[in-house]
XYZ file of C-alpha atoms in Angstrom:
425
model
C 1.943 -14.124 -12.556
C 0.066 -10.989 -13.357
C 0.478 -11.531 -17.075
C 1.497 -14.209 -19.467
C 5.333 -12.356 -20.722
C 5.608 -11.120 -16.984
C 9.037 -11.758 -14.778
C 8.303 -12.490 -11.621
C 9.264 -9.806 -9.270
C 11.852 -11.612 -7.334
C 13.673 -11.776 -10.878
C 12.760 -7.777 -11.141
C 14.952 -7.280 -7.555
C 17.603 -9.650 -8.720
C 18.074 -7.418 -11.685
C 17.747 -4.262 -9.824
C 20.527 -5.485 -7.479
C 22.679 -6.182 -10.925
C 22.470 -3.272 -12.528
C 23.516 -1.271 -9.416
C 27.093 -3.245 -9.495
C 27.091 -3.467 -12.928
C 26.118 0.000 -14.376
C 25.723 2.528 -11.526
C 21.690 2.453 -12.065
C 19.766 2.837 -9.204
C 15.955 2.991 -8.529
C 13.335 2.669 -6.019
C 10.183 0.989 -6.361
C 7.270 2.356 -5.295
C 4.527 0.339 -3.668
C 1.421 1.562 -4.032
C -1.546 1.504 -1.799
C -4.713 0.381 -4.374
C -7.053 2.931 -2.700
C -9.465 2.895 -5.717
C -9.739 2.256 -9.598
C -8.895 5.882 -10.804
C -5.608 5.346 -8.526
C -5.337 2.284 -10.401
C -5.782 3.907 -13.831
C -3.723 7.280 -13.125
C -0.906 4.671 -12.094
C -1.329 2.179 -15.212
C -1.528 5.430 -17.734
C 1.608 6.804 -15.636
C 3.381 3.454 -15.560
C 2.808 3.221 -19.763
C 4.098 6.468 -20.254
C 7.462 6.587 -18.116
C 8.027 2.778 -18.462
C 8.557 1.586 -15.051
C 7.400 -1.242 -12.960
C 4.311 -1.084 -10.553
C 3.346 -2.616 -7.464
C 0.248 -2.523 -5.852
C 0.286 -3.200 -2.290
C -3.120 -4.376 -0.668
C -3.515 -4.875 3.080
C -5.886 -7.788 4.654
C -8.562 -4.710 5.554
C -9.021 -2.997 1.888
C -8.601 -7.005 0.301
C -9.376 -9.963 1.361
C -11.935 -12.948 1.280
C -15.988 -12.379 1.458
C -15.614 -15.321 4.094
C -12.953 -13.068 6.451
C -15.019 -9.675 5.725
C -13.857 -8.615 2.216
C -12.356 -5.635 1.938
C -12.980 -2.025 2.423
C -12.080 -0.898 -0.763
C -14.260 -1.020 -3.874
C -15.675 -4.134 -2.130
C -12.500 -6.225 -3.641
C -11.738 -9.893 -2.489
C -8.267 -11.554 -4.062
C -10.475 -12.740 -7.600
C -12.606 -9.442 -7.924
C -9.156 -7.125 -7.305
C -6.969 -8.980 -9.507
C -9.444 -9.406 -12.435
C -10.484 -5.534 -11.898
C -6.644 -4.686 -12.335
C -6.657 -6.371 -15.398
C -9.468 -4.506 -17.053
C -7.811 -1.380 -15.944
C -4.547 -2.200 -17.256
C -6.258 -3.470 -20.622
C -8.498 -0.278 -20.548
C -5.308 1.726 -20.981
C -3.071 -0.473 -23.252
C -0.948 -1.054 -20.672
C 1.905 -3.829 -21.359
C 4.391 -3.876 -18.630
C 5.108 -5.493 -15.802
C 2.948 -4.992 -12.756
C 2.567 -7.036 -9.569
C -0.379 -7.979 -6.664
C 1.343 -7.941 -3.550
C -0.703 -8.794 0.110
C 0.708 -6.271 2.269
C 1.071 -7.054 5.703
C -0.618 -10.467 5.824
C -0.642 -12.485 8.338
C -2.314 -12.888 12.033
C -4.338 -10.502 13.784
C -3.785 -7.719 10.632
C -7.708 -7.464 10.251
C -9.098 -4.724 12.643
C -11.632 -7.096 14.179
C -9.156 -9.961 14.472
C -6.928 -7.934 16.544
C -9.595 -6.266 18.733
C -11.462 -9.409 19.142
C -8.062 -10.703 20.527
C -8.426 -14.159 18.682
C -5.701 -17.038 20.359
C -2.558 -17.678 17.967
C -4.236 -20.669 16.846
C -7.335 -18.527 15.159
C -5.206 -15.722 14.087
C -3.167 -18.236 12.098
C -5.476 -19.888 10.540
C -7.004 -16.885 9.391
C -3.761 -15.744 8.034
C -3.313 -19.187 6.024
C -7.040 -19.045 5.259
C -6.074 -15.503 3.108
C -2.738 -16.130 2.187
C -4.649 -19.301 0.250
C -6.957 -17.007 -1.549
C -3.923 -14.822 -2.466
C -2.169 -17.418 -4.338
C -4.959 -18.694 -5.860
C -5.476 -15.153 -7.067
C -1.878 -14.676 -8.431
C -0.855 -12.398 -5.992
C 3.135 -12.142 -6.910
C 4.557 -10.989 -3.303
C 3.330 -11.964 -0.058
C 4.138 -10.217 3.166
C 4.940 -12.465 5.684
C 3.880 -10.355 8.840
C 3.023 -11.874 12.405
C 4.286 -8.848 14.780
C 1.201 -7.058 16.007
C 0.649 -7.619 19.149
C -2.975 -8.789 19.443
C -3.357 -7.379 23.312
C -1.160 -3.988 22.944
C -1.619 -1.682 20.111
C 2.431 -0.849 19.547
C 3.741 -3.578 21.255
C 6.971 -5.129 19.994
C 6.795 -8.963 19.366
C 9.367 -11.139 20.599
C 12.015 -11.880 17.904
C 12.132 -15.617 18.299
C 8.216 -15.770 17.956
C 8.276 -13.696 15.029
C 11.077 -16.049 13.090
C 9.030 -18.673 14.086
C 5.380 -17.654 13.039
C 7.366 -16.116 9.676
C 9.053 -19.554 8.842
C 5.814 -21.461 9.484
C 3.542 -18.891 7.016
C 6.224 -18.985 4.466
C 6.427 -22.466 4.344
C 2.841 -22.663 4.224
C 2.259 -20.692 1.166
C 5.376 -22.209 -0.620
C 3.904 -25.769 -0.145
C 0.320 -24.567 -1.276
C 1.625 -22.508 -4.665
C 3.526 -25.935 -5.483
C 0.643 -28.274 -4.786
C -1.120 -26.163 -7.461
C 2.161 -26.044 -9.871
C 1.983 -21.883 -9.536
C 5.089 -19.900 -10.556
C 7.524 -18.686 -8.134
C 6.038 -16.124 -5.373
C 8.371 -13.007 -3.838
C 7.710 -12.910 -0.305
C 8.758 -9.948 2.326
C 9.273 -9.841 5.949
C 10.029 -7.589 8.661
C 11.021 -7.070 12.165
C 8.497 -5.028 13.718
C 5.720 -2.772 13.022
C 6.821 0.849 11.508
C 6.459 3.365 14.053
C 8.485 6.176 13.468
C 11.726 4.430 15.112
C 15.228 2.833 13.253
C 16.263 -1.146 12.573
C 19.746 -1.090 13.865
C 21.779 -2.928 11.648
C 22.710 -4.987 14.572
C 19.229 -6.179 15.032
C 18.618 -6.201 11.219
C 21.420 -8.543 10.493
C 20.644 -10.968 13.204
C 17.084 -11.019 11.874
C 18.509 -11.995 8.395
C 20.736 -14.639 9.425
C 18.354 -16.825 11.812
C 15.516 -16.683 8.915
C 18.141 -17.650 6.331
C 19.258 -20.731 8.594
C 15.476 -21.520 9.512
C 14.409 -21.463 5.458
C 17.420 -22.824 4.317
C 16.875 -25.884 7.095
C 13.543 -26.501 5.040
C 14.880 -25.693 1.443
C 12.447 -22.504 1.480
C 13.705 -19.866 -0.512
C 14.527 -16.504 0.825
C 12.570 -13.018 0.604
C 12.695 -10.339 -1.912
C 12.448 -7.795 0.571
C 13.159 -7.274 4.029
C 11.264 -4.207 6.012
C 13.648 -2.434 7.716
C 13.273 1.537 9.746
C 14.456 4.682 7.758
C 12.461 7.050 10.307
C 9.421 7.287 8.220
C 6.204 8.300 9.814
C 2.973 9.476 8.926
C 0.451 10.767 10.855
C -2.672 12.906 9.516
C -1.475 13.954 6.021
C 2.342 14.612 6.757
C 5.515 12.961 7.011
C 5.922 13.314 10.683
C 9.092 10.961 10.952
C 13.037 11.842 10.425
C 14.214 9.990 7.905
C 17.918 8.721 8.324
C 20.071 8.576 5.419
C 23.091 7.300 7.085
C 21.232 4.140 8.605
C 18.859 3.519 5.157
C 22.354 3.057 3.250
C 23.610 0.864 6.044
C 20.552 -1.313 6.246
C 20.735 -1.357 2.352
C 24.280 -2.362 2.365
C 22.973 -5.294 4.383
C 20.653 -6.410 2.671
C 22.160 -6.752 -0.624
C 25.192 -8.743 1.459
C 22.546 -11.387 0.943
C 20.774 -10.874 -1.832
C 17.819 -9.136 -0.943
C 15.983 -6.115 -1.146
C 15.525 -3.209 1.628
C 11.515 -2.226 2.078
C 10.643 0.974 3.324
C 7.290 1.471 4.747
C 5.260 4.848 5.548
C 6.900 6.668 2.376
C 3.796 9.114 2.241
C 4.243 12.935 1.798
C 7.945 13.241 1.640
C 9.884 16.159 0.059
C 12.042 16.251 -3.190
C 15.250 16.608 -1.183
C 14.269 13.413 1.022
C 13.408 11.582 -1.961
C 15.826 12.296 -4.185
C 18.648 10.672 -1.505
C 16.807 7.504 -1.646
C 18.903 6.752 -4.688
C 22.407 7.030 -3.232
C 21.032 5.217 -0.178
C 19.951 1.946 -2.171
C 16.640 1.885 -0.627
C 15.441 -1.229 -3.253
C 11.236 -0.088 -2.500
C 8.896 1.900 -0.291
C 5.348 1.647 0.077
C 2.904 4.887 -0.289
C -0.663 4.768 0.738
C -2.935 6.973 1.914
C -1.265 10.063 0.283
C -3.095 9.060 -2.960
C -6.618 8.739 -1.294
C -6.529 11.628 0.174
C -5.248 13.420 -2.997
C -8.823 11.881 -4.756
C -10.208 13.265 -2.055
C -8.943 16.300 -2.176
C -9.895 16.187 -6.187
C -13.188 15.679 -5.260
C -13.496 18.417 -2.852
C -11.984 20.949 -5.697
C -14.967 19.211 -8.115
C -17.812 19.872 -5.815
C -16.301 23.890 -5.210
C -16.878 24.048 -9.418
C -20.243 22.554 -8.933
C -21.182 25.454 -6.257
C -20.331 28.008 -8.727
C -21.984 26.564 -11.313
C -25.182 26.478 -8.918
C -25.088 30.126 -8.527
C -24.892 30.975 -12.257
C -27.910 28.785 -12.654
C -26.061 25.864 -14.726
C -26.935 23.455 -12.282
C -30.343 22.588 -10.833
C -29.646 20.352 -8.326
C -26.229 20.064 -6.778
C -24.744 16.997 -5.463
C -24.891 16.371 -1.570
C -21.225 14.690 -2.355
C -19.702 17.316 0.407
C -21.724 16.176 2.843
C -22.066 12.862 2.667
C -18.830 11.756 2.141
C -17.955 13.728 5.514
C -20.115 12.443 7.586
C -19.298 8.639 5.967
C -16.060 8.879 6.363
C -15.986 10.387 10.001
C -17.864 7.222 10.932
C -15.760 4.672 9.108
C -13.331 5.436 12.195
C -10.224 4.270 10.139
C -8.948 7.467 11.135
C -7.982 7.163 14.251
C -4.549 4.951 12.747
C -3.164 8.906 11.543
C -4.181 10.714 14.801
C -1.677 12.114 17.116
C -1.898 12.021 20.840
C -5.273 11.930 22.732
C -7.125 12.850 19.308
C -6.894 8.950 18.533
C -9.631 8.791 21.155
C -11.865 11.165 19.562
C -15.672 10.545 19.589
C -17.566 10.665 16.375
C -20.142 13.007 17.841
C -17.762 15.690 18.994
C -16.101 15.941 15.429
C -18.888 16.316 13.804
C -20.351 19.102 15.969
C -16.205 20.981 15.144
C -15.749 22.502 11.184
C -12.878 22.584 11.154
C -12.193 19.088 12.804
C -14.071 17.394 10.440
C -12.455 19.107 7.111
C -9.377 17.738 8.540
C -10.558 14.288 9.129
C -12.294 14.266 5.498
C -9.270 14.689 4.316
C -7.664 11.889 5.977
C -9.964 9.564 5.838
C -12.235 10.365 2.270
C -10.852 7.174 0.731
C -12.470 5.208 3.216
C -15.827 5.609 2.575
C -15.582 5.970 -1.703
C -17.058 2.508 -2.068
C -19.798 3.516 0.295
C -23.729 3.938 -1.988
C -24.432 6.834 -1.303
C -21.344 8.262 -1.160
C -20.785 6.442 -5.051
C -24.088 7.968 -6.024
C -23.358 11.741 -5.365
C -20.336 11.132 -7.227
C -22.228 9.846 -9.965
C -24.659 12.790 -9.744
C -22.099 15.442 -9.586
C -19.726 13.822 -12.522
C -22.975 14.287 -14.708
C -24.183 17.676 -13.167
C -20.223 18.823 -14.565
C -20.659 16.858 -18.045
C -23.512 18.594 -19.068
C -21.024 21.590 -18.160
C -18.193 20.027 -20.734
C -16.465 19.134 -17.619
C -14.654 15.578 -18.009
C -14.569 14.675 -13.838
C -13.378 11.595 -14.245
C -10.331 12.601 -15.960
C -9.666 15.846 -13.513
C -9.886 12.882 -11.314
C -7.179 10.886 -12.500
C -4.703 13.313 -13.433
C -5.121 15.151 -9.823
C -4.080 11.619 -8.328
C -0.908 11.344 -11.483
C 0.474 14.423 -9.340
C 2.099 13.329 -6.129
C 2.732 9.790 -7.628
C 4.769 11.282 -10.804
C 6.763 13.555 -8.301
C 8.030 10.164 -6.396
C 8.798 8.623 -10.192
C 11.213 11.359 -11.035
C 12.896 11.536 -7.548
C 13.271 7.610 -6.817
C 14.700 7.439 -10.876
C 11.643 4.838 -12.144
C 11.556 5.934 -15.395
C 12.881 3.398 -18.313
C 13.253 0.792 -15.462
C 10.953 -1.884 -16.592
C 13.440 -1.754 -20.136
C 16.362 -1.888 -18.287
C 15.566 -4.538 -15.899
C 14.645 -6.577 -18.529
C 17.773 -5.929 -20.194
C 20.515 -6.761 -18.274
C-alpha cells in the first residue's frame, strides 16, 4: 500500500460499484500516465483540492528495473518512482488515497524485448523478473498483459494463449506478494491490444468466464478491472477513434455482473460531450497519457516564446537553447512513431528534421520523451532562472498549464468528493 491509512484499490472499485446501486453516484477514474514530476505535483495539488482518488499508471518502458533498462522517464525504476511519489505527495500535504499501478506488464511490452523477438520463455521471465520489482515496490495494481504479438506489430493473440499466459502471471505475483506477507494487490487484464476497434460483449463475456474458472481452479482472486474497447484512439495529439456509448454501457453492464470494473484505455484528448456520457455509461476507469506530456510541452514552448521577448528588450543576456534542443532530442528518441498515421510511422529522422513544420508537430508529440534527457534538463534549468530574475515563477506556469486538461476530465467523469464518499459507504 501506497500509504499507511490507504484502502487498497480493489476495496476503492468495490465501493464504487456500491454506491452506483446504492445511491445513484457514479464516477470514472482516471489513470494517469506519470510523464514527469510536475505532472505528478499538478495531479497531487489537484487531487487535494477536489478530493478524489489518483492513479498513476506506469508502463514497463517509462518504469522499470536498472537490470531490464530502467525507464525512460525521469530515469525511475519501481524504488526510485515510488519513493519520488511520496516526496511529491508530502511536498504538497497531500493525504488521500493514491495508487502505483504497472500498466501493461507483462512479455514482450519493452520496445527492445519485442523487436529483439525474445522466445516465450525469455519474454516471461522478464515479465516475472518486473512484476517482482513491482511488488516489492508497493505497486497496488498490476496489469496482467501478454497479447502483443512479438513477430507482428498489431497482431491479435490467440485467446486461449492469452488466458493461459494471464493465469500463469497472476498466479505468479499472488504467490510472490504472499511469500513476503504484502497486502492485497488489484490486478487488470484485457483481451487485446487497443487499436481503435470494439470488445463485443460476446467476446468480452467469454473472456470473463474462462479466467474466472481458471483463477477460481487455483483459489486466485479475480481482477479489479477488465480492459475492454469503447472506440478510443489516439494518434498524434487527437482522439482519432469513435467512441461507442451504446457498447461502453453494455460492456459495463458486464462487468459489474461479476464484480469487476470496466478499463478504458487511449482516453487522451476527448471532448466535454464524450466525456461527460462516460457517467451514464458506467465506464469504472480510463487511462490518459501522453495528453499531459505534451501539454508540459506545450508549456514549455509558451515559456521559451516569453524568454524571446524578453531577449529583445534586453532583460535577458543569454537565452536558453531549450527550443532547440529539446527538438532535435526528442525527434531522435523515435517514440513517436507509436502516434503516427499511415506511412509517416516510417519516417526517417533526417528528413524531419530538414521539414519545420514536421518537426513542430513531432515536438509536440513526443517533448515528454526526451525531458529527462541532460541537456535537455539543463536548458530548462537555464531558462527557469533567465525568467526568475524576470519575477517569472516557471515552475509553477508549469504545473498549472498541465492542472488544465486533467481538471477538465475531473469535472466531466464526476471525481470530485469521491475519495470521501468511497470511504463512506
Amino acid at each position: 500500500m501506497t500509504e499507511s491509512n490507504a484502502i487498497s484499490l480493489r476495496t476503492t472499485v468495490q465501493n464504487m460499484l456500491k454506491l452506483q446501486k446504492e445511491k445513484n453516484r457514479y464516477s470514472t477514474l482516471v489513470g494517469i500516465g506519470p510523464m514527469s514530476p510536475n505532472l505528478l505535483q499538478a495531479s497531487f495539488e489537484l487531487a487535494r483540492d477536489y478530493d478524489f482518488p489518483l492513479m498513476f499508471i506506469a508502463s514497463r518502458n517509462q518504469v522499470d528495473k536498472d537490470e531490464l533498462g530502467g525507464g525512460y522517464v525521469n530515469g525511475w525504476n519501481q524504488q526510485t518512482f515510488a519513493k519520488d511519489i511520496k516526496a511529491i505527495a508530502d511536498k504538497v500535504n497531500f493525504n488521500g488515497l493514491y495508487y502505483l499501478c504497472r500498466d501493461h506488464g507483462g512479455p514482450w511490452q519493452r520496445d527492445e524485448e519485442r523487436n529483439a523477438h525474445l522466445s516465450v520463455e525469455d519474454a516471461m521471465k522478464l515479465a516475472k523478473e518486473s512484476y517482482l520489482a513491482d511488488i516489492e515496490a508497493g505497486f497496488d495494481l498490476l496489469m496482467i498483459d501478454p497479447t502483443k504479438d512479438p513477430f507482428q506489430m498489431g497482431k491479435v493473440v490467440e485467446l486461449d494463449k492469452v488466458i493461459n499466459w494471464t493465469v500463469e502471471l497472476l498466479e505468479y505475483c499472488e504467490t510472490e506478494r504472499k511469500k513476503r506477507n504484502l497486502p492485497e494487490i488489484a490486478y487488470e487484464v484485457g483481451t487485446e491490444e487497443t487499436n481503435g476497434g470494439l470488445t463485443s460483449t460476446d467476446k468480452y463475456e467469454f473472456f470473463i468466464q474462462r479466467l474466472q474458472e481458471e483463477l477460481s481452479k487455483r483459489d486466485l482472486p479475480m481482477p479489479t478491472f477488465i480492459v475492454g474497447q469503447t472506440g478510443t484512439l489516439t494518434r498524434l495529439t487527437e482522439q482519432v477513434g469513435h467512441w461507442n456509448y451504446a457498447n461502453a454501457i453494455d460492456l459495463a453492464k458486464m462487468a459489474a455482473k461479476y464484480g469487476v470494473g470496466l478499463k478504458e484505455h487511449n482516453a487522451d484528448y476527448m471532448n466535454d460531450e464524450t466525456l461527460l456520457l462516460h457517467n451514464p455509461s458506467h465506464i469504472t476507469a480510463s487511462n490518459v497519457a501522453p495528453q499531459y506530456g505534451t501539454e508540459e510541452t506545450r508549456a514549455y514552448l509558451k515559456l521559451v516564446k516569453v524568454e524571446e521577448r524578453l531577449s529583445k528588450e534586453g532583460l535577458v543576456k543569454e537565452p536558453s537553447k531549450l527550443y532547440d534542443v529539446l527538438l532535435d532530442k526528442a525527434i531522435r528518441t523515435e517514440r513517436w512513431r507509436k502516434w503516427m498515421e499511415g506511412e509517416d510511422v516510417n519516417l526517417k529522422v533526417e528528413d524531419i528534421l530538414a521539414n519545420k513544420e514536421l518537426s513542430q508537430q513531432i515536438l509536440d508529440i513526443a517533448g515528454h520523451y526526451a525531458f529527462n534527457d541532460d541537456e535537455v534538463k539543463k536548458e530548462v534549468q537555464k531558462l527557469f532562472t533567465n525568467l526568475k530574475v524576470n519575477d517569472i515563477d516557471a515552475q509553477r506556469f508549469v504545473v498549472e498549464h498541465i492542472k488544465r486538461p486533467i481538471l477538465q476530465y475531473v469535472i466531466d467523469l464526476n471525481l470530485t468528493g469521491l475519495t470521501t464518499d468511497v470511504k463512506n459507504i
